Short mmCIF file of C-alpha atoms in Angstrom, two decimals:
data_model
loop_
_atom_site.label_atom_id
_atom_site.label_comp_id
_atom_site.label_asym_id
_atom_site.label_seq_id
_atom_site.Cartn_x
_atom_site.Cartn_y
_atom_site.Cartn_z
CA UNK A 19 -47.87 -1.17 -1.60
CA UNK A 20 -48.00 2.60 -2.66
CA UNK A 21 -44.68 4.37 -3.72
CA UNK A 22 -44.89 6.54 -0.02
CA UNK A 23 -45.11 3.53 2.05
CA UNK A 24 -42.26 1.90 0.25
CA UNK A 25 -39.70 5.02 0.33
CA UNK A 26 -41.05 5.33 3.98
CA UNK A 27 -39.85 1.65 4.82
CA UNK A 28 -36.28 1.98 2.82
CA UNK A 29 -35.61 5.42 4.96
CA UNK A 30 -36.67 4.08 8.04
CA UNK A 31 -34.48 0.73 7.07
CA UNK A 32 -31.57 2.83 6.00
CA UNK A 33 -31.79 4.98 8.91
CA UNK A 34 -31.57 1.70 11.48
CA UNK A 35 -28.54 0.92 9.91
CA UNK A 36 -26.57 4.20 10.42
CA UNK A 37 -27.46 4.03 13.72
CA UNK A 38 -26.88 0.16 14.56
CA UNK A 39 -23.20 1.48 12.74
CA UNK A 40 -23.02 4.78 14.89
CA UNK A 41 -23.39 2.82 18.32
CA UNK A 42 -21.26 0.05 16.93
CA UNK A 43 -18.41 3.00 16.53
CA UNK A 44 -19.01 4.51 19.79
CA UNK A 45 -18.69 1.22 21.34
CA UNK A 46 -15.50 0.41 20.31
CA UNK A 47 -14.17 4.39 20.99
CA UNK A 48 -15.32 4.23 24.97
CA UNK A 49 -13.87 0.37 25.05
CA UNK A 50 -10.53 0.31 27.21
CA UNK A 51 -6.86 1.07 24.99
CA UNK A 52 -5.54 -1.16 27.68
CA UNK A 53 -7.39 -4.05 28.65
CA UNK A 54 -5.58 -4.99 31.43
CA UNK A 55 -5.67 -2.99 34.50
CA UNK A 56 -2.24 -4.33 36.57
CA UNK A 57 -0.37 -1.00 35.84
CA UNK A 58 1.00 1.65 38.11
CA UNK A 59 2.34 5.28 38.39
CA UNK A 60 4.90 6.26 40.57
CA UNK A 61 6.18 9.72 40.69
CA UNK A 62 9.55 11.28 42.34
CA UNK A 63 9.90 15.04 43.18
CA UNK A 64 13.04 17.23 43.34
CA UNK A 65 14.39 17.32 46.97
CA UNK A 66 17.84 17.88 48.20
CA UNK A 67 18.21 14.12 48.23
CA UNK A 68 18.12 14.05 44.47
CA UNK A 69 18.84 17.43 43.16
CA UNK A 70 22.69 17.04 42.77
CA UNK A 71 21.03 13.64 40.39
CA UNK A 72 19.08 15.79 38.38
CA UNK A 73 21.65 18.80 37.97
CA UNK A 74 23.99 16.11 36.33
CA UNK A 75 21.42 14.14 34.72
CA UNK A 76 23.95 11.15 34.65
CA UNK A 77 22.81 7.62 33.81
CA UNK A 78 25.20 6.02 35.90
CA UNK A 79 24.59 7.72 39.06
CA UNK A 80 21.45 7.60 40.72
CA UNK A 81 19.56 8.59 44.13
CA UNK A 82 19.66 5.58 46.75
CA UNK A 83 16.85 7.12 48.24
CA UNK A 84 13.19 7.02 47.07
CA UNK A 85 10.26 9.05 48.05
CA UNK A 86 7.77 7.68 45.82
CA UNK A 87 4.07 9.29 45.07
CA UNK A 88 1.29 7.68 43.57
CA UNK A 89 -1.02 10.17 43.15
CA UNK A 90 -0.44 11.83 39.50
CA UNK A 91 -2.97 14.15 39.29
CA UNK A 92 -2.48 16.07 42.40
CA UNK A 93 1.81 16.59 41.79
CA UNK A 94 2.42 19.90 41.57
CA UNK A 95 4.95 19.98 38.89
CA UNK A 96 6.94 23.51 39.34
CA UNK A 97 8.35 21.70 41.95
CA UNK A 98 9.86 19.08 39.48
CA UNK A 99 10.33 16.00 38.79
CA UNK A 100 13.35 13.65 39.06
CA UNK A 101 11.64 9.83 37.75
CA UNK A 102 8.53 8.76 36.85
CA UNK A 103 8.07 5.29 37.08
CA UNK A 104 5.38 3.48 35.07
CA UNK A 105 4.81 -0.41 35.66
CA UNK A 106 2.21 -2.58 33.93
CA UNK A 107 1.62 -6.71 32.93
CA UNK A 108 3.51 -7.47 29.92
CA UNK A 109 6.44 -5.38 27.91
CA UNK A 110 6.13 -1.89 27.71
CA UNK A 111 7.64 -0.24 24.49
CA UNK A 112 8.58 3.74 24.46
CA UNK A 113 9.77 4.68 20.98
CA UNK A 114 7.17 6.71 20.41
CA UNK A 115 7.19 8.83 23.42
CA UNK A 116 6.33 12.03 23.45
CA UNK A 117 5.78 14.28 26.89
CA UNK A 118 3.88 17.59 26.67
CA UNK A 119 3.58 20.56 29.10
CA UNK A 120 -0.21 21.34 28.79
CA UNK A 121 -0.61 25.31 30.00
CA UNK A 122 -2.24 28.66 29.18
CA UNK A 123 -0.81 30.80 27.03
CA UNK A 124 -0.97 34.36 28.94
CA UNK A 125 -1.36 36.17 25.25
CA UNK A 126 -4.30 34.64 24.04
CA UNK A 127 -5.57 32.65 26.93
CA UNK A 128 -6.15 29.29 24.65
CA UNK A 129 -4.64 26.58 26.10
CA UNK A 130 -1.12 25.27 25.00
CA UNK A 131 0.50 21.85 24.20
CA UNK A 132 4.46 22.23 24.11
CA UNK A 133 6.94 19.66 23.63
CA UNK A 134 9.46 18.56 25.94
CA UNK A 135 12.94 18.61 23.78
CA UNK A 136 13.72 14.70 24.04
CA UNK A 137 17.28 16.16 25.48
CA UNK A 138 15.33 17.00 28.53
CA UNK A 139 14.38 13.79 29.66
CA UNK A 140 16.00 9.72 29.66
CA UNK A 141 14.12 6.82 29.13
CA UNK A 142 15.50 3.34 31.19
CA UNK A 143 13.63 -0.20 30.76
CA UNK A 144 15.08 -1.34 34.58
CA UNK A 145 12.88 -4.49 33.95
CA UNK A 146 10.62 -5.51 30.55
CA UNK A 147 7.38 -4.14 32.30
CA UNK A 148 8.51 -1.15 34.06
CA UNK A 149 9.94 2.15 32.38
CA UNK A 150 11.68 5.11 33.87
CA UNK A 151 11.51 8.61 32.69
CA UNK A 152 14.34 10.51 34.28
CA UNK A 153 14.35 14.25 34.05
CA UNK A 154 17.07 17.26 33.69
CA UNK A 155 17.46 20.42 35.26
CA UNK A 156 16.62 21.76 32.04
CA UNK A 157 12.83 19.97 32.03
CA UNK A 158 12.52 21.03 35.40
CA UNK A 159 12.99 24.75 34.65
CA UNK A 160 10.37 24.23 31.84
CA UNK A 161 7.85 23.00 34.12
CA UNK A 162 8.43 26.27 36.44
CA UNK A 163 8.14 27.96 33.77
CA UNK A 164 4.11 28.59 33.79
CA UNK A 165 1.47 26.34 35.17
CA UNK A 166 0.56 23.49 33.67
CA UNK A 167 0.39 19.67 33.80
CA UNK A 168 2.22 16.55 31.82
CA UNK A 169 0.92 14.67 28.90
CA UNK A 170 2.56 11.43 28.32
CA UNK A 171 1.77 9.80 25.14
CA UNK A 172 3.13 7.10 23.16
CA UNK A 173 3.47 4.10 25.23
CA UNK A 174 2.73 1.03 23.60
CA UNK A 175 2.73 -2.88 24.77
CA UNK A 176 4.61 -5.38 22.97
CA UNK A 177 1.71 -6.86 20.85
CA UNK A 178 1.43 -2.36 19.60
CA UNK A 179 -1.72 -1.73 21.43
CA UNK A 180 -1.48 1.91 22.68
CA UNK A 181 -1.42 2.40 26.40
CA UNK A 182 -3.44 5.65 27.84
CA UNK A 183 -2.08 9.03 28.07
CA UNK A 184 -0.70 9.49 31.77
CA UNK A 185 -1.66 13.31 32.95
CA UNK A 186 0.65 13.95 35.81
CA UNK A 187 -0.46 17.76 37.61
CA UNK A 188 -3.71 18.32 36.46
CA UNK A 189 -5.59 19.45 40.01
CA UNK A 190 -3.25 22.01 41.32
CA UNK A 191 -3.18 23.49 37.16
CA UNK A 192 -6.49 23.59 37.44
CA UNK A 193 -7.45 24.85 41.05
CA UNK A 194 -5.04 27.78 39.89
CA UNK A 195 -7.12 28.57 36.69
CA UNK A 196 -10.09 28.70 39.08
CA UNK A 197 -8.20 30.75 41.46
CA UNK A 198 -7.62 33.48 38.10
CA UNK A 199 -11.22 33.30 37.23
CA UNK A 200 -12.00 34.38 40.90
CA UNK A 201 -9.58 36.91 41.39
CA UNK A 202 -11.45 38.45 37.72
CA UNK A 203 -14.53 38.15 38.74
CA UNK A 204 -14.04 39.76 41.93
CA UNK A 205 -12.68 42.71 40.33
CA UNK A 206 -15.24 43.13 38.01
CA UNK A 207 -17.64 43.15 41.20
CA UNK A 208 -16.12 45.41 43.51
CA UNK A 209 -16.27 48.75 40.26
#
């Protein structure tokens, strides 16, 4: 075989490989981090039934009543929160927790990721598959703050395997960013 056809058949070898290796990766990065689906979101807002709750952020005392939603991405969370409630198969572990306010920064317009101080919020295990995030008055003024949604990250099962991000607000956040980008381009018309 000539030297051309030879190099030809190496790079043409060489290249298979990357890609058998490339769609091997992406494989495994769109597979599931949770591979069961049994889990559940339940969400509780403010109200007058569990404001007084919230104001003393108290471990001990607790709202009898519940007004559960289950529909995380359409809360509206400058209305705040009092308990999220996240249930799934197996034991959930939440050392690692960390809950974000995702929101535009009016400066710079580039979108934001702050911290929730961990003072803010309590974490309760009321059973080994179900956890409880409880929220103060002080989270609840920094979700009023500025629009925005929730990030919750961290979660993890008993045998370490991450469960997904929970994004709690993100349709009203984002039907008010389209509202904004209206409102400017409306202006911008009308001169």
């Amino acid at each position: 075989m000539p030297i051309k056809e030879v190099l030809f058949m190496k790079t043409i070898r060489c290249m298979l490989t990357v890609a058998v290796i490339f769609i091997g990766i992406t494989a495994q990065a769109q597979a599931p981090l949770v591979s069961n689906a049994q889990s559940a979101l339940w969400i509780e807002q403010a109200e007058k039934s569990n404001k007084k709750y919230i104001r003393s952020f108290n471990e001990h005392q607790k709202a009898a009543q519940t007004n559960w939603l289950t529909q995380p991405s359409q809360i509206e969370i400058k209305k705040g929160l009092y308990r999220i409630r996240f249930t799934q198969e197996g034991l959930l572990l939440a050392h690692q927790i960390t809950i974000r306010k995702v929101h535009t920064d009016e400066s710079s317009n580039q979108e934001v990721r702050t911290l929730l101080p961990s003072g803010y919020y309590r974490i309760e295990h009321p059973q080994p598959n179900t956890l409880d995030v409880y929220f103060s008055e002080g989270a609840n003024h920094f979700f009023r703050a500025d629009a925005g949604y929730i990030l919750i990250s961290g979660i993890m099962q008993k045998n370490q395997l991450p469960v997904s991000d929970l994004i709690i607000g993100s349709i009203p956040y984002m039907a008010q960013l389209e509202k904004k980008k209206t409102k400017h381009v409306s202006l911008l018309a009308s001169r």
